[in-house]
Each structure stands twice: as structure tokens, then as C-alpha cells.
Coordinates of C-alpha atoms in Angstrom, one line a residue:
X20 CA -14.4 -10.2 -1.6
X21 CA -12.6 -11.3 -4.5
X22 CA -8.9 -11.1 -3.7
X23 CA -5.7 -11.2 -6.1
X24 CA -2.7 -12.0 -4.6
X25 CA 0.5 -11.8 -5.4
X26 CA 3.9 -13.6 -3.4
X27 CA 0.9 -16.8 -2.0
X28 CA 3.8 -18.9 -1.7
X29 CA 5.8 -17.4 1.0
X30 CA 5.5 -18.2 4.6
X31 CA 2.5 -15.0 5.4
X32 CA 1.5 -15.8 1.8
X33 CA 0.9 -19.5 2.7
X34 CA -0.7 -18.9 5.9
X35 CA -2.7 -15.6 4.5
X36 CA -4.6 -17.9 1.9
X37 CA -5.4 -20.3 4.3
X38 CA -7.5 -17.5 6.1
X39 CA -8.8 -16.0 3.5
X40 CA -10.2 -18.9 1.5
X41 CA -12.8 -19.0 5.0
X42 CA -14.5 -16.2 4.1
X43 CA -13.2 -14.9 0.6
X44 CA -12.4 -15.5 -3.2
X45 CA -8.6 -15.9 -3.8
X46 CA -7.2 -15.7 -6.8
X47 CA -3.5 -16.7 -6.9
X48 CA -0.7 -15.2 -9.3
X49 CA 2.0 -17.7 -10.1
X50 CA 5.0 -17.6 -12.7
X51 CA 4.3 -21.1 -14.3
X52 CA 1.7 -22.9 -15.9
X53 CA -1.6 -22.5 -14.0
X54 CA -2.8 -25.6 -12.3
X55 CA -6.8 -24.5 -12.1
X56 CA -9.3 -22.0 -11.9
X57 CA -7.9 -19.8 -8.9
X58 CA -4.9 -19.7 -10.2
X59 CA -3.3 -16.8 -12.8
X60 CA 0.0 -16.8 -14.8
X61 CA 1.9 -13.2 -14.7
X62 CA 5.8 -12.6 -15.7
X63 CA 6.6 -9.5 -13.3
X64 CA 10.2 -9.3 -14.3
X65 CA 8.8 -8.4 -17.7
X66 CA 6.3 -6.6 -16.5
X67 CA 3.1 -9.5 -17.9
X68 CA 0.5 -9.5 -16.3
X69 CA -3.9 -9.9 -17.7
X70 CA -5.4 -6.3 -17.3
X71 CA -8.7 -9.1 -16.7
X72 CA -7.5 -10.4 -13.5
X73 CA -7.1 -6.9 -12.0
X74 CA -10.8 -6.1 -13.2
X75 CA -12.3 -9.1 -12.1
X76 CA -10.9 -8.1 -8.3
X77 CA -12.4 -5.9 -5.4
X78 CA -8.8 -5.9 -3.6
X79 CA -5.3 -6.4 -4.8
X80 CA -2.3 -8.1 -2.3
X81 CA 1.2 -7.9 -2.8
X82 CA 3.3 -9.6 -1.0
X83 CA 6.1 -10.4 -3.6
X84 CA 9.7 -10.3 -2.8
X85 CA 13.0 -12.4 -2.7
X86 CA 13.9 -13.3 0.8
X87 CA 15.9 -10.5 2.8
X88 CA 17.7 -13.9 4.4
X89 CA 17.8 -15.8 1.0
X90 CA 22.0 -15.4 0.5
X91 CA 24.4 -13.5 1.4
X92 CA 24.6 -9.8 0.3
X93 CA 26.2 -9.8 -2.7
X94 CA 26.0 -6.8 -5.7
X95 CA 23.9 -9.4 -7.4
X96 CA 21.3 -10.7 -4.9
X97 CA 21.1 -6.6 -3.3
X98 CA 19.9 -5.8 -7.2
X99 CA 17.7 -9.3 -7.3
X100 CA 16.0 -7.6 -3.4
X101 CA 15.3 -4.6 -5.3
X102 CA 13.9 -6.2 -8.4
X103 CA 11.7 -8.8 -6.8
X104 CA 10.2 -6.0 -5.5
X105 CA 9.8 -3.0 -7.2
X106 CA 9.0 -4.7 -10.3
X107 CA 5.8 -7.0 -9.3
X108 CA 4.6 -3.8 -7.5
X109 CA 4.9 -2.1 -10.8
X110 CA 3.2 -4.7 -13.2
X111 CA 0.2 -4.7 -10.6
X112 CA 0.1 -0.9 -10.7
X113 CA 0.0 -0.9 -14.6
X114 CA -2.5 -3.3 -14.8
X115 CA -4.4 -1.4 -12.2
X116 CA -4.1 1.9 -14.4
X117 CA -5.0 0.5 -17.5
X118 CA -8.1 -1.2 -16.1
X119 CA -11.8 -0.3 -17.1
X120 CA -12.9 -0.9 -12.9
X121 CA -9.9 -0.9 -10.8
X122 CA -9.6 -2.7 -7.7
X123 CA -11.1 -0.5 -4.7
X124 CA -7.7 -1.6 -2.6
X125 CA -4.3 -2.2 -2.8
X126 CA -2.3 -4.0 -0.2
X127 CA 1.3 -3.9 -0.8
X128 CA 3.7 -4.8 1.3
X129 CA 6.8 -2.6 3.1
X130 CA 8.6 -3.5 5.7
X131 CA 10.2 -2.2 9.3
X132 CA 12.9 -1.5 7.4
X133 CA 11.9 1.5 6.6
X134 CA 12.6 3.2 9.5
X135 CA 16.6 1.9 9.7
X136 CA 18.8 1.8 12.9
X137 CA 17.0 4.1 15.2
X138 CA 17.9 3.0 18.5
X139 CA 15.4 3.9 21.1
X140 CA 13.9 6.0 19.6
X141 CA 9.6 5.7 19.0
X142 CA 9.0 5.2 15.5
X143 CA 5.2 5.7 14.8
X144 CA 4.0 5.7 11.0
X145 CA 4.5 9.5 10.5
X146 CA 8.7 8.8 11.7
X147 CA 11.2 9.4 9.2
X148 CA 12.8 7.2 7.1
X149 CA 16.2 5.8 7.9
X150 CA 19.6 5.4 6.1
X151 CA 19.9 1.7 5.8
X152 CA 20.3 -0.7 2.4
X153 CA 16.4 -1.8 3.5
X154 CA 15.0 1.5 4.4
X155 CA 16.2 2.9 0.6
X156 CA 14.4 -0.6 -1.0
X157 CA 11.6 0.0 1.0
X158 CA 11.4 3.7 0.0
X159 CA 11.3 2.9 -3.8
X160 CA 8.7 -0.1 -3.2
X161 CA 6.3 2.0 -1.4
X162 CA 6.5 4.8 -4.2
X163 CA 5.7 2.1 -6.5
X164 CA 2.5 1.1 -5.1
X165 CA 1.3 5.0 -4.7
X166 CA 1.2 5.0 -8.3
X167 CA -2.3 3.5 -8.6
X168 CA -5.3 5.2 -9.5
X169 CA -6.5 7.8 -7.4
X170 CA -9.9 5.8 -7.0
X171 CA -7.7 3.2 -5.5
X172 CA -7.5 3.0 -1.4
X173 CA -3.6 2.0 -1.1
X174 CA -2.3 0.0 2.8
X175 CA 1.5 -0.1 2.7
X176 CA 2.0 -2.6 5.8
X177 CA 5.3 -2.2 7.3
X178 CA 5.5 -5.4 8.2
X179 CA 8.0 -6.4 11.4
X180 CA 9.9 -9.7 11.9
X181 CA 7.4 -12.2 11.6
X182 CA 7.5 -15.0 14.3
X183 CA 6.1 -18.0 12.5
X184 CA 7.0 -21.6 13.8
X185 CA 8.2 -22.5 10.1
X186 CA 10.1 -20.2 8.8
X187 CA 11.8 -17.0 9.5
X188 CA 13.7 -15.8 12.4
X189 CA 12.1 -17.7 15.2
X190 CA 13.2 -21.5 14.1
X191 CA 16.7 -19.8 14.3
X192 CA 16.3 -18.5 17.7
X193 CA 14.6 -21.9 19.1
X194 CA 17.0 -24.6 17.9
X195 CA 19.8 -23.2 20.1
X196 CA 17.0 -22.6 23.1
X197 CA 15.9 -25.8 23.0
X198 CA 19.4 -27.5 22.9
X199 CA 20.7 -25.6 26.2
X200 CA 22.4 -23.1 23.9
X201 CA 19.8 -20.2 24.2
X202 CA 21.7 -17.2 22.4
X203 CA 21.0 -14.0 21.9
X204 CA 22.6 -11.6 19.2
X205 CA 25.3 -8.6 19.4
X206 CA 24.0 -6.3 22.6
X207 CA 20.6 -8.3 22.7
X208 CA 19.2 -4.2 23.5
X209 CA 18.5 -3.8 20.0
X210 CA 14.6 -3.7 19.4
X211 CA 12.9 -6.1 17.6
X212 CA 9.8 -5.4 15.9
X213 CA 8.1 -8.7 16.5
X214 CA 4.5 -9.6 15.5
X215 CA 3.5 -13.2 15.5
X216 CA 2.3 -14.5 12.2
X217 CA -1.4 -15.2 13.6
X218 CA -1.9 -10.9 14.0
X219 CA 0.2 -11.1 10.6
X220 CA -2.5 -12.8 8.5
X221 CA -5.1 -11.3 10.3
X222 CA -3.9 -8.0 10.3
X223 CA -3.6 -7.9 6.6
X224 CA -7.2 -9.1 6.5
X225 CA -8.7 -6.3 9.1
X226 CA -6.9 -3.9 6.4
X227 CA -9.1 -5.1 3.4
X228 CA -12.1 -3.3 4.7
X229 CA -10.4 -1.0 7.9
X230 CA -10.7 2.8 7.2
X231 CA -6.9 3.3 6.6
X232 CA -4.7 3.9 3.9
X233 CA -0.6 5.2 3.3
X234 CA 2.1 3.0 6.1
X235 CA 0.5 1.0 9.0
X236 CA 2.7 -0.3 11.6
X237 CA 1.9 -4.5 11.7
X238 CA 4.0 -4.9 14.8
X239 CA 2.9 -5.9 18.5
X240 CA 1.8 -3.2 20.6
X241 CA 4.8 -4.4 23.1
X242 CA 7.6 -3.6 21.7
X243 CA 10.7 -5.4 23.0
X244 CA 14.7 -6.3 22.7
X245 CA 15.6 -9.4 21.4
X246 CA 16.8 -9.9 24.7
X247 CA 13.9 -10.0 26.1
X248 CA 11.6 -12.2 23.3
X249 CA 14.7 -14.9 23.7
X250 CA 14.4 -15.2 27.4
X251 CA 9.9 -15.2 27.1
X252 CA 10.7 -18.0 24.6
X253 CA 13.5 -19.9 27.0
X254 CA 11.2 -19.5 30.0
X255 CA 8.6 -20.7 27.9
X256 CA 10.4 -24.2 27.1
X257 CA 12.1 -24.2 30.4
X258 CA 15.4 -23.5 29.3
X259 CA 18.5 -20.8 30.0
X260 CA 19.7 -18.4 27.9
X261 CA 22.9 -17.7 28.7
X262 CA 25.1 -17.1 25.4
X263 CA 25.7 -14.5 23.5
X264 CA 27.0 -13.9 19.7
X265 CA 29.2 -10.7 19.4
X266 CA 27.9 -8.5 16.6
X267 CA 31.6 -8.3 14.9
X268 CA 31.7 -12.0 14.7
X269 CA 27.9 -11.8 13.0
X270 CA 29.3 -8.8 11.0
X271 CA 32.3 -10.9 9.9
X272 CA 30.6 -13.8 9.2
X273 CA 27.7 -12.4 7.0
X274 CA 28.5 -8.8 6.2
X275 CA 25.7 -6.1 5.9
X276 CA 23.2 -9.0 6.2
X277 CA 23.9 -9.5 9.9
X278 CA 23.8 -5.6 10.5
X279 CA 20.5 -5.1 9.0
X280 CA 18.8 -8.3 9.8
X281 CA 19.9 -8.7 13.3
X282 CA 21.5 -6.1 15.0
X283 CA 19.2 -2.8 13.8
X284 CA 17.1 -1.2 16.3
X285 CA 13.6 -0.6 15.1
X286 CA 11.5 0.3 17.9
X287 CA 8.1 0.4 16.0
X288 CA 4.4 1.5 17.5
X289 CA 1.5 -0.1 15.4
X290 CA -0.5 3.1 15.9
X291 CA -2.5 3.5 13.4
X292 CA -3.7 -0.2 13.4
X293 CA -4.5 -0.3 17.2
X294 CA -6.6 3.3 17.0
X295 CA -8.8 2.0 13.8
X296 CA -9.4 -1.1 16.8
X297 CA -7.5 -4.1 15.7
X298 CA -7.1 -6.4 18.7
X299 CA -3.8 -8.1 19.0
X300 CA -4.1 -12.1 19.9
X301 CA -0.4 -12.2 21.0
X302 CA 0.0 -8.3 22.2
X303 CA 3.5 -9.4 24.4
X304 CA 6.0 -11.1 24.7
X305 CA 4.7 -13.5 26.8
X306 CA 2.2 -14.1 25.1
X307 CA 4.3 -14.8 22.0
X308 CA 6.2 -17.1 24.1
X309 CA 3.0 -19.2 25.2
X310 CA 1.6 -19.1 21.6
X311 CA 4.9 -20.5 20.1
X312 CA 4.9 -23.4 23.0
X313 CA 1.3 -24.5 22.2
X314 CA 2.0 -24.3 18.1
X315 CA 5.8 -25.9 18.3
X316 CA 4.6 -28.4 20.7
X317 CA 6.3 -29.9 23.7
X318 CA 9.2 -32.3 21.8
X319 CA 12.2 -31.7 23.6

């Protein structure tokens, strides 16, 4: 397939074009000077982008967005999550209406957020939508990207926290592991809506030609407390875990940003993924744990 794809610079972007380029045509979107052929120059926060480069591709990704961890949650960098957002989704979906031959799919990404602070509660894709700052962004993004053509098949992923040995949450939760300082946040009974960034990338590419379309779930079909992933990943390197950060010191220290990011419960099912057959490489825990010991390595 030809592929445009917007946010390749990310850590799933990264990976994603790594796997793709096996077996696919990427075409890169990027906000400077374009350095070859596969690359594309588009200004989202003006809404710029080549009607041409939407034509010339059979599937459309978006991954763009700031970092939900980037800074602290200020008025400023709440309105830059929003923006970095809703406006790439919306200079895609422009180009895609005013094209001659649409694209026949459109991947753009949501996240767990969605759902909020649920607790235990099951949270399939037909759940509700919660009351949290990242269930309202994720609300406006995903009605951003159901404005393409009808003709257009449209995949929201709902993408979980992404374990990825550069990057993201699971660096954070290693360096203390693999010190002696294991640590695990607030209660540690919160769930965490972990998916390792292998069934990331290929997830996203099973959905280029899967019969599905509105919200899909990319979480593992395990769910788990970050209790639980922390001590998988301490038995893993042979270590304890045996502190514990209070969630009012990680409230007091960053604000809103700890609440959402780390202390939420999100207790996600990837249901429609797993009934269209996706197969999950790293469907538990454990096997998260043993896939982050071969990748990380054994450096103590």
C-alpha cells in the first residue's frame, strides 16, 4: 500500500515506519524542508497541507500529537495537547474531502484516555466516555477524524500506555527496578492499559486491511495493575519492589499530570481487535516482562 503518515517521528512513529517500509510505500509528513522523495512538507497549525499527497495514498496515518508527559500542565501546554491534535487531524481531513480519489482508510490516533478514571470497571470500545482533561481531548480528536468522506473506512485506535524500551513510561519504571529501588505509584491497584510497542506497530498495521472501523481497543488482552507489571518486570531482572510513591506527593509534585498519567484506572478490553483475530505476541504480563529482558538486555 502506499501509506501517508503523519507524527513518523515519535517513538510508535519511529518504530511504525521501520515495519512498514518491509512490505509498504511510506510517505512521511514533516514540518521542514523535505530531505527526499518519501518525504512531504505540511504546516498543520495553519492547516497546509498538498491535496496531491492525500490522492496519491491508499491509507492515511495519524499519529500527530505533543507529548501528554512533555511539561507540566500548564494553561499553555493543556491548549498546545489540544492543538497538536485536533488541528493535524483536521488539515488531513480537509485534504481528504477536497480530494478527486480519497484515501480508502484513515488511521487516526485516540488514546485510553478516553475512557477516564473508571476503576474496575470493564471498559470495552462501546463504554462510555469519561470526565477527565484526556477523555474531553480525546473526544474532540476523534470527532475530527469522523469528518472524512463517507467513502473513507475511519480506525480510531485507542491506544494504551505503550511499553517501549526507549521512551515512554517503561524507562521510568526500570531505572528505579534495576537500582534496588523498584517503586510503584499511589495504590499500585490502579489499572494500566499496557500494550508493548511490538503489538503497537503491528497492530496499527493489521488495521490497514482488518474489517474494522470507529474505536479499537490496542491494549493487551491481560489487563493488569501497575502493581502487578512492576513486580513481572522486577522478577524479570531479579530485583525487589518494595517502595511505593504516595499519590498526594505525585499530585503535589506535578499536578493534574500525575492524576491523569499515573494514577487513573483504565481497565480496557481490546475486543474488537482480538474477535477480527489479531494475535497478541506479548498477551501478559509476563510475557511483557520477558520481552523487555531480551530487548533491554542483561546490563546491570
Amino acid at each position: 500500500m502506499r501509506i501517508l503518515l503523519a507524527g513518523a517521528s515519535g517513538t510508535i512513529g519511529t518504530a511504525l515506519v521501520r515495519q512498514l517500509e518491509k512490505n509498504h510505500e511510506v510517505t512521511r509528513l514533516v514540518r521542514r524542508a523535505p530531505k527526499g522523495a518519501e518525504e512531504v512538507r505540511w504546516d498543520p497549525a495553519r492547516g497546509e497541507l498538498d491535496v496531491a499527497a492525500v490522492e496519491q495514498a491508499d491509507a492515511v496515518i495519524n499519529l500527530s500529537g505533543a507529548g501528554i508527559a512533555g511539561g507540566l500542565w500548564t494553561r499553555s501546554y493543556k491548549e498546545t495537547l489540544y492543538s497538536s491534535r485536533i488541528m493535524p487531524t483536521r488539515t488531513l481531513v480537509r485534504a481528504m474531502r477536497q480530494a478527486a480519489h480519497p484515501p480508502e482508510v484513515f488511521i487516526s490516533q485516540s488514546a485510553s484516555g478516553y475512557y477516564g478514571d473508571r476503576g474496575d470497571d470493564v471498559l470495552t470500545e462501546e463504554a462510555s466516555s469519561g470526565e477527565t482533561l484526556l477523555a474531553d481531548i480525546c473526544r474532540r480528536w476523534e470527532s475530527e477524524a469522523l469528518a472524512v468522506p463517507s467513502s473513507v473506512r475511519v480506525v480510531l485506535p485507542r491506544t494504551g500506555i505503550v511499553m517501549a524500551t526507549e521512551g515512554g513510561a517503561l524507562p521510568n519504571l526500570l531505572i528505579p527496578i534495576r537500582a534496588f529501588i523498584g517503586t510503584s505509584l499511589g495504590s499500585g491497584r490502579q489499572w494500566w492499559p499496557w500494550i508493548s510497542l511490538n503489538d503497537e506497530i503491528r497492530a496499527i498495521e493489521f488495521l490497514l486491511t482488518a474489517d474494522l472501523s470507529g474505536p479499537v481497543n490496542l491494549s493487551a488482552p491481560t489487563p493488569a495493575t501497575l502493581d502487578t507489571i512492576a513486580l513481572q518486570l522486577g522478577k524479570a531482572f531479579h530485583r525487589p519492589v518494595w517502595l511505593r510513591a504516595p499519590a498526594f506527593i505525585l499530585k503535589a509534585a506535578i499536578g493534574q499530570l500525575g492524576y491523569e498519567l499515573l494514577l487513573v484506572s483504565t481497565r480496557m478490553q481490546p475486543r474488537a481487535l482480538t474477535a477480527s483475530g489479531f494475535s497478541f505476541d506479548e498477551p501478559t504480563p509476563e510475557a511483557l516482562a520477558a520481552w523487555v529482558r531480551r530487548n533491554v538486555g542483561s546490563k546491570q
